[in-house]
Amino acid sequence: MAIPATILTGFLGSGKTTLLQHILKEQHGYKIAVIENEFGEVAVDTSLLGDRATNITTLSNGCICCSSQNELSDALYDLLDSIDDGSLSFDYLIIECTGMADPGPILQTFFSSEVLSERYLLDGVITLVDAVHAMQQLDQFSIAQAQVGYADRILITKTDVNPDTKALEQRLKQINIRAPQYKVIQGQIDLSLLFNIEGFILNDQLSSNTLIFNPVTPVQQAMAIQSFVIRLTKPLELSKISEFMDELLVTYGDQILRYKGLLAIQDDDRRLLFQGVQRLYSADWDKEWQADEKRESILVFIGLNLPEQEIRQGFDNL
């Protein structure tokens, strides 16, 4: 059985370690291993976690999204070896990234080999956002926007210091339209909201009922990270979709952070579930369309300076 893995990300000082302390302290039935990524030689966060985790692996030779990406891969293999030789037992993995980490390359590590993709089940990305400093960080650092863009869950922290988060919530929703937002103080949150997210499992969670459209404000228009939804009522030819996506990802694969969709395919009564991270994507057949269900294709794209009109036009031409 594959080991579920959660990526814990968020800008510097957003409260990742505090949340991780809460997770490790609570009774949830999981034996959790942790991969901790820290800048510098002194593993401060690792010390804060104490002995609450089943195992803590510290990667401190740089950020695992760039210079130490191979180190992350090696750490994932080492954990599997420890299970296989009986020296370690755990059934859940959490990776805490540095505050400057881009989640994209980290996610791709899980799909970089057949072994890793089969023995780990990437459950989701949890992104913490500091209610006090986030607006400024989103203005100044594209990496802060990317962390929000990749999220399956967004936790707004420090709301005890700044309880007025309405504008921030709207801005986060404009970056990532599909990730639910929760307010968190000192890492306290119902953990059932963080486990079994199934953010990378193809399923029918994407429906018209979950998508919300919001007016775009001048501030939001200035952001580089954006998301948009495409709806198509005509059935699509599978071969044409594949061809179009291949062309799209060759050209814009670095900009398209995440995408997910539910497709209506020509001459097939089943729903096609579709998702991807940058240039990696997969599709799987789901159940048949129901009689009371509107048969339409819905796709959500999240990315950096997306060529929205070109993508929309491409799908319209299919």
PDB file of C-alpha atoms in Angstrom:
ATOM      1  CA  MET A   1       0.000   0.000   0.000  1.00  0.00           C
ATOM      2  CA  ALA A   2       1.372   3.371  -0.989  1.00  0.00           C
ATOM      3  CA  ILE A   3       2.418   5.765   1.778  1.00  0.00           C
ATOM      4  CA  PRO A   4       0.467   9.051   1.677  1.00  0.00           C
ATOM      5  CA  ALA A   5       2.626  12.171   1.612  1.00  0.00           C
ATOM      6  CA  THR A   6       1.771  15.781   2.369  1.00  0.00           C
ATOM      7  CA  ILE A   7       3.796  18.814   1.298  1.00  0.00           C
ATOM      8  CA  LEU A   8       3.783  21.586   3.887  1.00  0.00           C
ATOM      9  CA  THR A   9       4.723  24.900   2.338  1.00  0.00           C
ATOM     10  CA  GLY A  10       4.344  28.627   2.957  1.00  0.00           C
ATOM     11  CA  PHE A  11       6.475  31.744   2.970  1.00  0.00           C
ATOM     12  CA  LEU A  12       9.059  32.486   5.659  1.00  0.00           C
ATOM     13  CA  GLY A  13       7.480  32.802   9.093  1.00  0.00           C
ATOM     14  CA  SER A  14       4.048  31.585   8.058  1.00  0.00           C
ATOM     15  CA  GLY A  15       3.847  29.005  10.868  1.00  0.00           C
ATOM     16  CA  LYS A  16       4.714  25.700   9.170  1.00  0.00           C
ATOM     17  CA  THR A  17       6.701  24.299  12.081  1.00  0.00           C
ATOM     18  CA  THR A  18       4.007  25.324  14.581  1.00  0.00           C
ATOM     19  CA  LEU A  19       1.418  23.457  12.544  1.00  0.00           C
ATOM     20  CA  LEU A  20       3.710  20.451  12.230  1.00  0.00           C
ATOM     21  CA  GLN A  21       4.199  20.414  15.999  1.00  0.00           C
ATOM     22  CA  HIS A  22       0.417  20.329  16.421  1.00  0.00           C
ATOM     23  CA  ILE A  23       0.049  17.506  13.910  1.00  0.00           C
ATOM     24  CA  LEU A  24       2.711  15.395  15.587  1.00  0.00           C
ATOM     25  CA  LYS A  25       1.293  15.985  19.058  1.00  0.00           C
ATOM     26  CA  GLU A  26      -2.312  15.027  18.286  1.00  0.00           C
ATOM     27  CA  GLN A  27      -3.792  11.527  18.306  1.00  0.00           C
ATOM     28  CA  HIS A  28      -4.756  10.679  14.735  1.00  0.00           C
ATOM     29  CA  GLY A  29      -3.610   7.096  14.383  1.00  0.00           C
ATOM     30  CA  TYR A  30      -0.770   7.768  11.955  1.00  0.00           C
ATOM     31  CA  LYS A  31       2.902   6.994  12.484  1.00  0.00           C
ATOM     32  CA  ILE A  32       4.422  10.001  10.746  1.00  0.00           C
ATOM     33  CA  ALA A  33       7.874  10.380   9.255  1.00  0.00           C
ATOM     34  CA  VAL A  34       9.074  13.914   8.521  1.00  0.00           C
ATOM     35  CA  ILE A  35      11.479  15.292   5.954  1.00  0.00           C
ATOM     36  CA  GLU A  36      12.594  18.689   7.148  1.00  0.00           C
ATOM     37  CA  ASN A  37      14.282  21.133   4.781  1.00  0.00           C
ATOM     38  CA  GLU A  38      16.197  23.966   6.404  1.00  0.00           C
ATOM     39  CA  PHE A  39      18.607  26.608   5.221  1.00  0.00           C
ATOM     40  CA  GLY A  40      22.003  26.584   6.887  1.00  0.00           C
ATOM     41  CA  GLU A  41      23.828  24.038   8.940  1.00  0.00           C
ATOM     42  CA  VAL A  42      21.807  24.464  12.149  1.00  0.00           C
ATOM     43  CA  ALA A  43      18.575  22.487  12.030  1.00  0.00           C
ATOM     44  CA  VAL A  44      16.473  24.743  14.244  1.00  0.00           C
ATOM     45  CA  ASP A  45      13.077  23.478  13.131  1.00  0.00           C
ATOM     46  CA  THR A  46      14.152  19.879  13.575  1.00  0.00           C
ATOM     47  CA  SER A  47      15.025  20.633  17.190  1.00  0.00           C
ATOM     48  CA  LEU A  48      11.609  22.205  17.735  1.00  0.00           C
ATOM     49  CA  LEU A  49       9.883  19.022  16.617  1.00  0.00           C
ATOM     50  CA  GLY A  50      11.684  16.963  19.245  1.00  0.00           C
ATOM     51  CA  ASP A  51      10.990  13.222  19.184  1.00  0.00           C
ATOM     52  CA  ARG A  52       7.315  13.399  18.288  1.00  0.00           C
ATOM     53  CA  ALA A  53       7.778  12.045  14.775  1.00  0.00           C
ATOM     54  CA  THR A  54       8.587   8.426  13.997  1.00  0.00           C
ATOM     55  CA  ASN A  55      11.592   9.641  12.051  1.00  0.00           C
ATOM     56  CA  ILE A  56      12.934  13.056  11.080  1.00  0.00           C
ATOM     57  CA  THR A  57      15.226  13.434   8.091  1.00  0.00           C
ATOM     58  CA  THR A  58      16.827  16.856   7.824  1.00  0.00           C
ATOM     59  CA  LEU A  59      17.980  18.226   4.484  1.00  0.00           C
ATOM     60  CA  SER A  60      20.010  21.342   5.148  1.00  0.00           C
ATOM     61  CA  ASN A  61      22.283  21.721   2.132  1.00  0.00           C
ATOM     62  CA  GLY A  62      19.991  24.086   0.302  1.00  0.00           C
ATOM     63  CA  CYS A  63      16.396  24.246  -0.827  1.00  0.00           C
ATOM     64  CA  ILE A  64      14.969  20.923  -1.984  1.00  0.00           C
ATOM     65  CA  CYS A  65      13.184  22.643  -4.854  1.00  0.00           C
ATOM     66  CA  CYS A  66      16.490  23.430  -6.556  1.00  0.00           C
ATOM     67  CA  SER A  67      20.029  22.562  -5.487  1.00  0.00           C
ATOM     68  CA  SER A  68      19.024  19.701  -3.186  1.00  0.00           C
ATOM     69  CA  GLN A  69      16.298  18.125  -5.298  1.00  0.00           C
ATOM     70  CA  ASN A  70      18.355  14.946  -5.677  1.00  0.00           C
ATOM     71  CA  GLU A  71      18.837  14.949  -1.927  1.00  0.00           C
ATOM     72  CA  LEU A  72      15.064  14.787  -1.526  1.00  0.00           C
ATOM     73  CA  SER A  73      14.874  11.868  -3.928  1.00  0.00           C
ATOM     74  CA  ASP A  74      17.619  10.080  -2.004  1.00  0.00           C
ATOM     75  CA  ALA A  75      15.806  10.722   1.281  1.00  0.00           C
ATOM     76  CA  LEU A  76      12.601   9.244  -0.099  1.00  0.00           C
ATOM     77  CA  TYR A  77      14.474   6.129  -1.226  1.00  0.00           C
ATOM     78  CA  ASP A  78      16.264   5.860   2.129  1.00  0.00           C
ATOM     79  CA  LEU A  79      12.947   5.866   3.972  1.00  0.00           C
ATOM     80  CA  LEU A  80      11.668   3.082   1.745  1.00  0.00           C
ATOM     81  CA  ASP A  81      14.842   1.078   2.372  1.00  0.00           C
ATOM     82  CA  SER A  82      14.341   1.502   6.119  1.00  0.00           C
ATOM     83  CA  ILE A  83      10.828   0.111   5.844  1.00  0.00           C
ATOM     84  CA  ASP A  84      11.978  -2.792   3.712  1.00  0.00           C
ATOM     85  CA  ASP A  85      14.777  -3.818   6.086  1.00  0.00           C
ATOM     86  CA  GLY A  86      12.493  -3.458   9.108  1.00  0.00           C
ATOM     87  CA  SER A  87      14.480  -0.714  10.822  1.00  0.00           C
ATOM     88  CA  LEU A  88      11.652   1.854  10.538  1.00  0.00           C
ATOM     89  CA  SER A  89       7.883   1.753  10.499  1.00  0.00           C
ATOM     90  CA  PHE A  90       5.677   4.641   9.435  1.00  0.00           C
ATOM     91  CA  ASP A  91       2.481   5.052   7.445  1.00  0.00           C
ATOM     92  CA  TYR A  92       2.463   8.781   6.620  1.00  0.00           C
ATOM     93  CA  LEU A  93       5.062  11.242   5.368  1.00  0.00           C
ATOM     94  CA  ILE A  94       5.131  15.008   5.775  1.00  0.00           C
ATOM     95  CA  ILE A  95       7.682  17.192   4.008  1.00  0.00           C
ATOM     96  CA  GLU A  96       8.181  20.658   5.471  1.00  0.00           C
ATOM     97  CA  CYS A  97       9.715  22.941   2.866  1.00  0.00           C
ATOM     98  CA  THR A  98      11.763  26.053   3.445  1.00  0.00           C
ATOM     99  CA  GLY A  99       9.921  29.348   3.220  1.00  0.00           C
ATOM    100  CA  MET A 100      11.512  30.093  -0.150  1.00  0.00           C
ATOM    101  CA  ALA A 101      10.758  26.736  -1.762  1.00  0.00           C
ATOM    102  CA  ASP A 102       8.903  26.362  -5.041  1.00  0.00           C
ATOM    103  CA  PRO A 103       6.551  23.378  -4.583  1.00  0.00           C
ATOM    104  CA  GLY A 104       6.655  22.486  -8.293  1.00  0.00           C
ATOM    105  CA  PRO A 105       9.987  20.623  -8.467  1.00  0.00           C
ATOM    106  CA  ILE A 106       9.228  18.955  -5.121  1.00  0.00           C
ATOM    107  CA  LEU A 107       5.964  17.560  -6.462  1.00  0.00           C
ATOM    108  CA  GLN A 108       7.666  16.358  -9.599  1.00  0.00           C
ATOM    109  CA  THR A 109      10.172  14.379  -7.545  1.00  0.00           C
ATOM    110  CA  PHE A 110       7.331  12.013  -6.577  1.00  0.00           C
ATOM    111  CA  PHE A 111       6.672  11.297 -10.236  1.00  0.00           C
ATOM    112  CA  SER A 112      10.322  11.145 -11.282  1.00  0.00           C
ATOM    113  CA  SER A 113      10.621   7.376 -10.974  1.00  0.00           C
ATOM    114  CA  GLU A 114       8.321   4.385 -11.125  1.00  0.00           C
ATOM    115  CA  VAL A 115       9.348   3.317  -7.625  1.00  0.00           C
ATOM    116  CA  LEU A 116       8.581   6.649  -5.966  1.00  0.00           C
ATOM    117  CA  SER A 117       5.274   7.112  -7.782  1.00  0.00           C
ATOM    118  CA  GLU A 118       4.138   3.614  -6.832  1.00  0.00           C
ATOM    119  CA  ARG A 119       5.256   3.523  -3.201  1.00  0.00           C
ATOM    120  CA  TYR A 120       4.284   7.077  -2.248  1.00  0.00           C
ATOM    121  CA  LEU A 121       0.842   8.560  -2.746  1.00  0.00           C
ATOM    122  CA  LEU A 122       1.081  12.328  -2.960  1.00  0.00           C
ATOM    123  CA  ASP A 123      -1.961  13.389  -0.948  1.00  0.00           C
ATOM    124  CA  GLY A 124      -1.803  17.154  -1.184  1.00  0.00           C
ATOM    125  CA  VAL A 125      -0.135  20.513  -0.727  1.00  0.00           C
ATOM    126  CA  ILE A 126      -0.955  22.531   2.380  1.00  0.00           C
ATOM    127  CA  THR A 127       0.069  26.170   2.110  1.00  0.00           C
ATOM    128  CA  LEU A 128       0.244  28.482   5.120  1.00  0.00           C
ATOM    129  CA  VAL A 129      -0.283  32.211   4.595  1.00  0.00           C
ATOM    130  CA  ASP A 130       0.637  34.824   7.183  1.00  0.00           C
ATOM    131  CA  ALA A 131      -2.352  37.144   7.656  1.00  0.00           C
ATOM    132  CA  VAL A 132      -0.086  39.961   8.840  1.00  0.00           C
ATOM    133  CA  HIS A 133       2.509  40.005   6.056  1.00  0.00           C
ATOM    134  CA  ALA A 134       0.985  38.048   3.176  1.00  0.00           C
ATOM    135  CA  MET A 135      -0.246  40.972   1.103  1.00  0.00           C
ATOM    136  CA  GLN A 136       3.229  42.477   1.010  1.00  0.00           C
ATOM    137  CA  GLN A 137       4.867  39.105   0.403  1.00  0.00           C
ATOM    138  CA  LEU A 138       2.504  38.386  -2.498  1.00  0.00           C
ATOM    139  CA  ASP A 139       3.384  41.795  -3.974  1.00  0.00           C
ATOM    140  CA  GLN A 140       7.136  41.291  -3.718  1.00  0.00           C
ATOM    141  CA  PHE A 141       7.802  37.575  -4.129  1.00  0.00           C
ATOM    142  CA  SER A 142       6.514  35.443  -6.971  1.00  0.00           C
ATOM    143  CA  ILE A 143       7.475  32.360  -4.955  1.00  0.00           C
ATOM    144  CA  ALA A 144       4.811  33.298  -2.374  1.00  0.00           C
ATOM    145  CA  GLN A 145       2.255  33.361  -5.182  1.00  0.00           C
ATOM    146  CA  ALA A 146       3.458  30.005  -6.495  1.00  0.00           C
ATOM    147  CA  GLN A 147       3.071  28.440  -3.048  1.00  0.00           C
ATOM    148  CA  VAL A 148      -0.566  29.548  -3.008  1.00  0.00           C
ATOM    149  CA  GLY A 149      -1.073  28.444  -6.591  1.00  0.00           C
ATOM    150  CA  TYR A 150      -0.044  24.858  -5.839  1.00  0.00           C
ATOM    151  CA  ALA A 151      -2.170  24.536  -2.694  1.00  0.00           C
ATOM    152  CA  ASP A 152      -4.908  22.007  -2.055  1.00  0.00           C
ATOM    153  CA  ARG A 153      -5.588  23.633   1.328  1.00  0.00           C
ATOM    154  CA  ILE A 154      -4.768  27.225   2.329  1.00  0.00           C
ATOM    155  CA  LEU A 155      -4.349  27.942   6.049  1.00  0.00           C
ATOM    156  CA  ILE A 156      -4.428  31.622   6.986  1.00  0.00           C
ATOM    157  CA  THR A 157      -2.347  32.020  10.139  1.00  0.00           C
ATOM    158  CA  LYS A 158      -1.882  34.793  12.717  1.00  0.00           C
ATOM    159  CA  THR A 159      -5.508  35.828  12.440  1.00  0.00           C
ATOM    160  CA  ASP A 160      -5.397  36.600  16.154  1.00  0.00           C
ATOM    161  CA  VAL A 161      -3.007  39.442  15.294  1.00  0.00           C
ATOM    162  CA  ASN A 162      -4.832  40.521  12.135  1.00  0.00           C
ATOM    163  CA  PRO A 163      -8.436  39.234  12.170  1.00  0.00           C
ATOM    164  CA  ASP A 164      -9.527  41.294   9.139  1.00  0.00           C
ATOM    165  CA  THR A 165      -8.576  38.946   6.293  1.00  0.00           C
ATOM    166  CA  LYS A 166     -11.361  39.659   3.814  1.00  0.00           C
ATOM    167  CA  ALA A 167      -9.136  41.321   1.221  1.00  0.00           C
ATOM    168  CA  LEU A 168      -6.474  38.628   1.638  1.00  0.00           C
ATOM    169  CA  GLU A 169      -9.029  35.864   1.214  1.00  0.00           C
ATOM    170  CA  GLN A 170     -10.250  37.424  -2.025  1.00  0.00           C
ATOM    171  CA  ARG A 171      -6.725  37.751  -3.317  1.00  0.00           C
ATOM    172  CA  LEU A 172      -5.893  34.144  -2.448  1.00  0.00           C
ATOM    173  CA  LYS A 173      -9.041  32.984  -4.161  1.00  0.00           C
ATOM    174  CA  GLN A 174      -8.052  34.840  -7.289  1.00  0.00           C
ATOM    175  CA  ILE A 175      -4.699  33.032  -7.296  1.00  0.00           C
ATOM    176  CA  ASN A 176      -6.155  29.631  -6.462  1.00  0.00           C
ATOM    177  CA  ILE A 177      -9.842  29.301  -7.080  1.00  0.00           C
ATOM    178  CA  ARG A 178     -10.209  25.698  -5.989  1.00  0.00           C
ATOM    179  CA  ALA A 179      -8.339  25.458  -2.650  1.00  0.00           C
ATOM    180  CA  PRO A 180     -10.528  25.925   0.451  1.00  0.00           C
ATOM    181  CA  GLN A 181      -9.256  28.427   3.013  1.00  0.00           C
ATOM    182  CA  TYR A 182      -9.185  27.977   6.789  1.00  0.00           C
ATOM    183  CA  LYS A 183      -8.167  30.377   9.537  1.00  0.00           C
ATOM    184  CA  VAL A 184      -5.650  28.952  11.985  1.00  0.00           C
ATOM    185  CA  ILE A 185      -4.221  30.281  15.252  1.00  0.00           C
ATOM    186  CA  GLN A 186      -1.076  28.651  16.657  1.00  0.00           C
ATOM    187  CA  GLY A 187      -1.461  25.672  14.352  1.00  0.00           C
ATOM    188  CA  GLN A 188      -4.792  24.630  15.853  1.00  0.00           C
ATOM    189  CA  ILE A 189      -7.010  23.051  13.234  1.00  0.00           C
ATOM    190  CA  ASP A 190      -9.165  19.971  12.818  1.00  0.00           C
ATOM    191  CA  LEU A 191      -6.652  17.525  11.360  1.00  0.00           C
ATOM    192  CA  SER A 192      -9.321  15.672   9.400  1.00  0.00           C
ATOM    193  CA  LEU A 193      -9.177  18.685   7.062  1.00  0.00           C
ATOM    194  CA  LEU A 194      -5.509  18.015   6.333  1.00  0.00           C
ATOM    195  CA  PHE A 195      -5.369  14.246   5.858  1.00  0.00           C
ATOM    196  CA  ASN A 196      -6.791  12.275   2.920  1.00  0.00           C
ATOM    197  CA  ILE A 197      -7.087  15.355   0.731  1.00  0.00           C
ATOM    198  CA  GLU A 198      -6.629  13.254  -2.416  1.00  0.00           C
ATOM    199  CA  GLY A 199      -5.370  16.304  -4.237  1.00  0.00           C
ATOM    200  CA  PHE A 200      -3.499  14.229  -6.798  1.00  0.00           C
ATOM    201  CA  ILE A 201      -5.960  11.390  -7.172  1.00  0.00           C
ATOM    202  CA  LEU A 202      -8.199  11.548 -10.158  1.00  0.00           C
ATOM    203  CA  ASN A 203     -11.781  11.647  -8.942  1.00  0.00           C
ATOM    204  CA  ASP A 204     -15.005  13.482  -9.472  1.00  0.00           C
ATOM    205  CA  GLN A 205     -14.431  16.152  -6.825  1.00  0.00           C
ATOM    206  CA  LEU A 206     -14.307  18.798  -9.506  1.00  0.00           C
ATOM    207  CA  SER A 207     -17.871  19.778 -10.284  1.00  0.00           C
ATOM    208  CA  SER A 208     -19.666  22.889 -11.298  1.00  0.00           C
ATOM    209  CA  ASN A 209     -20.911  23.260  -7.739  1.00  0.00           C
ATOM    210  CA  THR A 210     -17.409  23.746  -6.364  1.00  0.00           C
ATOM    211  CA  LEU A 211     -16.371  26.549  -8.675  1.00  0.00           C
ATOM    212  CA  ILE A 212     -16.911  30.129  -7.653  1.00  0.00           C
ATOM    213  CA  PHE A 213     -16.423  33.137  -9.889  1.00  0.00           C
ATOM    214  CA  ASN A 214     -15.266  36.382  -8.352  1.00  0.00           C
ATOM    215  CA  PRO A 215     -14.953  39.941  -9.659  1.00  0.00           C
ATOM    216  CA  VAL A 216     -11.383  40.949 -10.472  1.00  0.00           C
ATOM    217  CA  THR A 217     -10.122  44.005  -8.600  1.00  0.00           C
ATOM    218  CA  PRO A 218      -7.275  46.236  -9.830  1.00  0.00           C
ATOM    219  CA  VAL A 219      -4.953  44.739  -7.211  1.00  0.00           C
ATOM    220  CA  GLN A 220      -5.745  41.229  -8.345  1.00  0.00           C
ATOM    221  CA  GLN A 221      -5.173  42.115 -11.979  1.00  0.00           C
ATOM    222  CA  ALA A 222      -1.605  43.049 -11.121  1.00  0.00           C
ATOM    223  CA  MET A 223      -0.733  39.586  -9.825  1.00  0.00           C
ATOM    224  CA  ALA A 224       1.336  37.240 -11.935  1.00  0.00           C
ATOM    225  CA  ILE A 225      -0.189  34.029 -10.612  1.00  0.00           C
ATOM    226  CA  GLN A 226      -3.739  33.508 -11.794  1.00  0.00           C
ATOM    227  CA  SER A 227      -6.382  30.857 -12.212  1.00  0.00           C
ATOM    228  CA  PHE A 228      -9.273  30.503 -14.597  1.00  0.00           C
ATOM    229  CA  VAL A 229     -11.960  28.000 -15.516  1.00  0.00           C
ATOM    230  CA  ILE A 230     -12.839  26.653 -18.936  1.00  0.00           C
ATOM    231  CA  ARG A 231     -16.245  25.102 -19.645  1.00  0.00           C
ATOM    232  CA  LEU A 232     -17.132  23.333 -22.851  1.00  0.00           C
ATOM    233  CA  THR A 233     -20.542  21.876 -23.652  1.00  0.00           C
ATOM    234  CA  LYS A 234     -19.552  20.072 -26.853  1.00  0.00           C
ATOM    235  CA  PRO A 235     -18.042  16.548 -26.558  1.00  0.00           C
ATOM    236  CA  LEU A 236     -14.275  16.531 -27.112  1.00  0.00           C
ATOM    237  CA  GLU A 237     -12.143  14.210 -29.237  1.00  0.00           C
ATOM    238  CA  LEU A 238      -9.609  12.482 -27.018  1.00  0.00           C
ATOM    239  CA  SER A 239      -6.819  12.500 -29.594  1.00  0.00           C
ATOM    240  CA  LYS A 240      -7.242  16.237 -30.209  1.00  0.00           C
ATOM    241  CA  ILE A 241      -7.117  17.017 -26.492  1.00  0.00           C
ATOM    242  CA  SER A 242      -3.935  15.021 -26.107  1.00  0.00           C
ATOM    243  CA  GLU A 243      -2.345  16.715 -29.094  1.00  0.00           C
ATOM    244  CA  PHE A 244      -3.338  20.179 -27.898  1.00  0.00           C
ATOM    245  CA  MET A 245      -2.124  19.598 -24.329  1.00  0.00           C
ATOM    246  CA  ASP A 246       1.218  18.274 -25.585  1.00  0.00           C
ATOM    247  CA  GLU A 247       1.720  21.411 -27.666  1.00  0.00           C
ATOM    248  CA  LEU A 248       0.550  23.636 -24.820  1.00  0.00           C
ATOM    249  CA  LEU A 249       2.871  22.102 -22.245  1.00  0.00           C
ATOM    250  CA  VAL A 250       5.896  22.139 -24.540  1.00  0.00           C
ATOM    251  CA  THR A 251       5.461  25.890 -24.881  1.00  0.00           C
ATOM    252  CA  TYR A 252       4.052  26.886 -21.483  1.00  0.00           C
ATOM    253  CA  GLY A 253       4.923  23.970 -19.183  1.00  0.00           C
ATOM    254  CA  ASP A 254       6.973  26.182 -16.881  1.00  0.00           C
ATOM    255  CA  GLN A 255       4.082  28.622 -16.439  1.00  0.00           C
ATOM    256  CA  ILE A 256       1.197  26.210 -15.938  1.00  0.00           C
ATOM    257  CA  LEU A 257       1.570  25.162 -12.308  1.00  0.00           C
ATOM    258  CA  ARG A 258      -1.458  22.942 -11.859  1.00  0.00           C
ATOM    259  CA  TYR A 259      -4.537  21.943 -13.824  1.00  0.00           C
ATOM    260  CA  LYS A 260      -7.403  19.594 -13.241  1.00  0.00           C
ATOM    261  CA  GLY A 261     -10.526  18.758 -15.132  1.00  0.00           C
ATOM    262  CA  LEU A 262     -13.542  16.618 -15.794  1.00  0.00           C
ATOM    263  CA  LEU A 263     -13.999  15.980 -19.509  1.00  0.00           C
ATOM    264  CA  ALA A 264     -16.899  14.849 -21.687  1.00  0.00           C
ATOM    265  CA  ILE A 265     -15.437  12.729 -24.487  1.00  0.00           C
ATOM    266  CA  GLN A 266     -17.022  12.138 -27.874  1.00  0.00           C
ATOM    267  CA  ASP A 267     -18.564   8.665 -28.371  1.00  0.00           C
ATOM    268  CA  ASP A 268     -17.899   7.605 -24.779  1.00  0.00           C
ATOM    269  CA  ASP A 269     -20.418   7.647 -21.941  1.00  0.00           C
ATOM    270  CA  ARG A 270     -17.762   7.768 -19.232  1.00  0.00           C
ATOM    271  CA  ARG A 271     -16.320  10.882 -17.628  1.00  0.00           C
ATOM    272  CA  LEU A 272     -12.604  11.429 -18.120  1.00  0.00           C
ATOM    273  CA  LEU A 273     -10.729  12.781 -15.090  1.00  0.00           C
ATOM    274  CA  PHE A 274      -7.668  14.798 -15.972  1.00  0.00           C
ATOM    275  CA  GLN A 275      -4.969  16.526 -13.929  1.00  0.00           C
ATOM    276  CA  GLY A 276      -1.345  17.583 -14.093  1.00  0.00           C
ATOM    277  CA  VAL A 277       1.567  19.456 -12.584  1.00  0.00           C
ATOM    278  CA  GLN A 278       3.512  21.514 -15.120  1.00  0.00           C
ATOM    279  CA  ARG A 279       4.564  19.065 -17.888  1.00  0.00           C
ATOM    280  CA  LEU A 280       3.377  15.932 -16.075  1.00  0.00           C
ATOM    281  CA  TYR A 281      -0.234  14.984 -16.560  1.00  0.00           C
ATOM    282  CA  SER A 282      -2.454  11.927 -16.389  1.00  0.00           C
ATOM    283  CA  ALA A 283      -5.999  10.933 -17.210  1.00  0.00           C
ATOM    284  CA  ASP A 284      -8.308   8.164 -16.080  1.00  0.00           C
ATOM    285  CA  TRP A 285     -11.787   7.000 -16.944  1.00  0.00           C
ATOM    286  CA  ASP A 286     -14.424   7.533 -14.292  1.00  0.00           C
ATOM    287  CA  LYS A 287     -18.063   6.427 -13.984  1.00  0.00           C
ATOM    288  CA  GLU A 288     -20.653   7.073 -16.675  1.00  0.00           C
ATOM    289  CA  TRP A 289     -22.444  10.389 -16.919  1.00  0.00           C
ATOM    290  CA  GLN A 290     -25.716  10.263 -15.026  1.00  0.00           C
ATOM    291  CA  ALA A 291     -29.042  11.156 -16.585  1.00  0.00           C
ATOM    292  CA  ASP A 292     -29.525  14.118 -14.263  1.00  0.00           C
ATOM    293  CA  GLU A 293     -25.963  15.389 -14.791  1.00  0.00           C
ATOM    294  CA  LYS A 294     -25.022  18.221 -17.141  1.00  0.00           C
ATOM    295  CA  ARG A 295     -22.637  16.704 -19.640  1.00  0.00           C
ATOM    296  CA  GLU A 296     -19.905  19.327 -19.992  1.00  0.00           C
ATOM    297  CA  SER A 297     -16.143  19.591 -19.671  1.00  0.00           C
ATOM    298  CA  ILE A 298     -14.730  21.719 -16.851  1.00  0.00           C
ATOM    299  CA  LEU A 299     -11.027  22.535 -16.499  1.00  0.00           C
ATOM    300  CA  VAL A 300      -9.216  24.692 -13.947  1.00  0.00           C
ATOM    301  CA  PHE A 301      -5.798  26.156 -14.779  1.00  0.00           C
ATOM    302  CA  ILE A 302      -3.480  27.793 -12.241  1.00  0.00           C
ATOM    303  CA  GLY A 303      -0.223  29.337 -13.349  1.00  0.00           C
ATOM    304  CA  LEU A 304       2.199  32.175 -13.854  1.00  0.00           C
ATOM    305  CA  ASN A 305       1.301  34.746 -16.525  1.00  0.00           C
ATOM    306  CA  LEU A 306      -0.928  32.250 -18.273  1.00  0.00           C
ATOM    307  CA  PRO A 307      -1.845  32.828 -21.913  1.00  0.00           C
ATOM    308  CA  GLU A 308      -5.497  32.533 -20.980  1.00  0.00           C
ATOM    309  CA  GLN A 309      -6.977  33.608 -24.297  1.00  0.00           C
ATOM    310  CA  GLU A 310      -4.695  31.300 -26.252  1.00  0.00           C
ATOM    311  CA  ILE A 311      -5.662  28.365 -24.038  1.00  0.00           C
ATOM    312  CA  ARG A 312      -9.356  29.197 -24.274  1.00  0.00           C
ATOM    313  CA  GLN A 313      -9.127  29.561 -28.041  1.00  0.00           C
ATOM    314  CA  GLY A 314      -7.271  26.265 -28.281  1.00  0.00           C
ATOM    315  CA  PHE A 315     -10.007  24.404 -26.447  1.00  0.00           C
ATOM    316  CA  ASP A 316     -12.708  26.171 -28.446  1.00  0.00           C
ATOM    317  CA  ASN A 317     -11.059  24.908 -31.626  1.00  0.00           C
ATOM    318  CA  LEU A 318     -11.024  21.275 -30.528  1.00  0.00           C
TER     319      LEU A 318
END
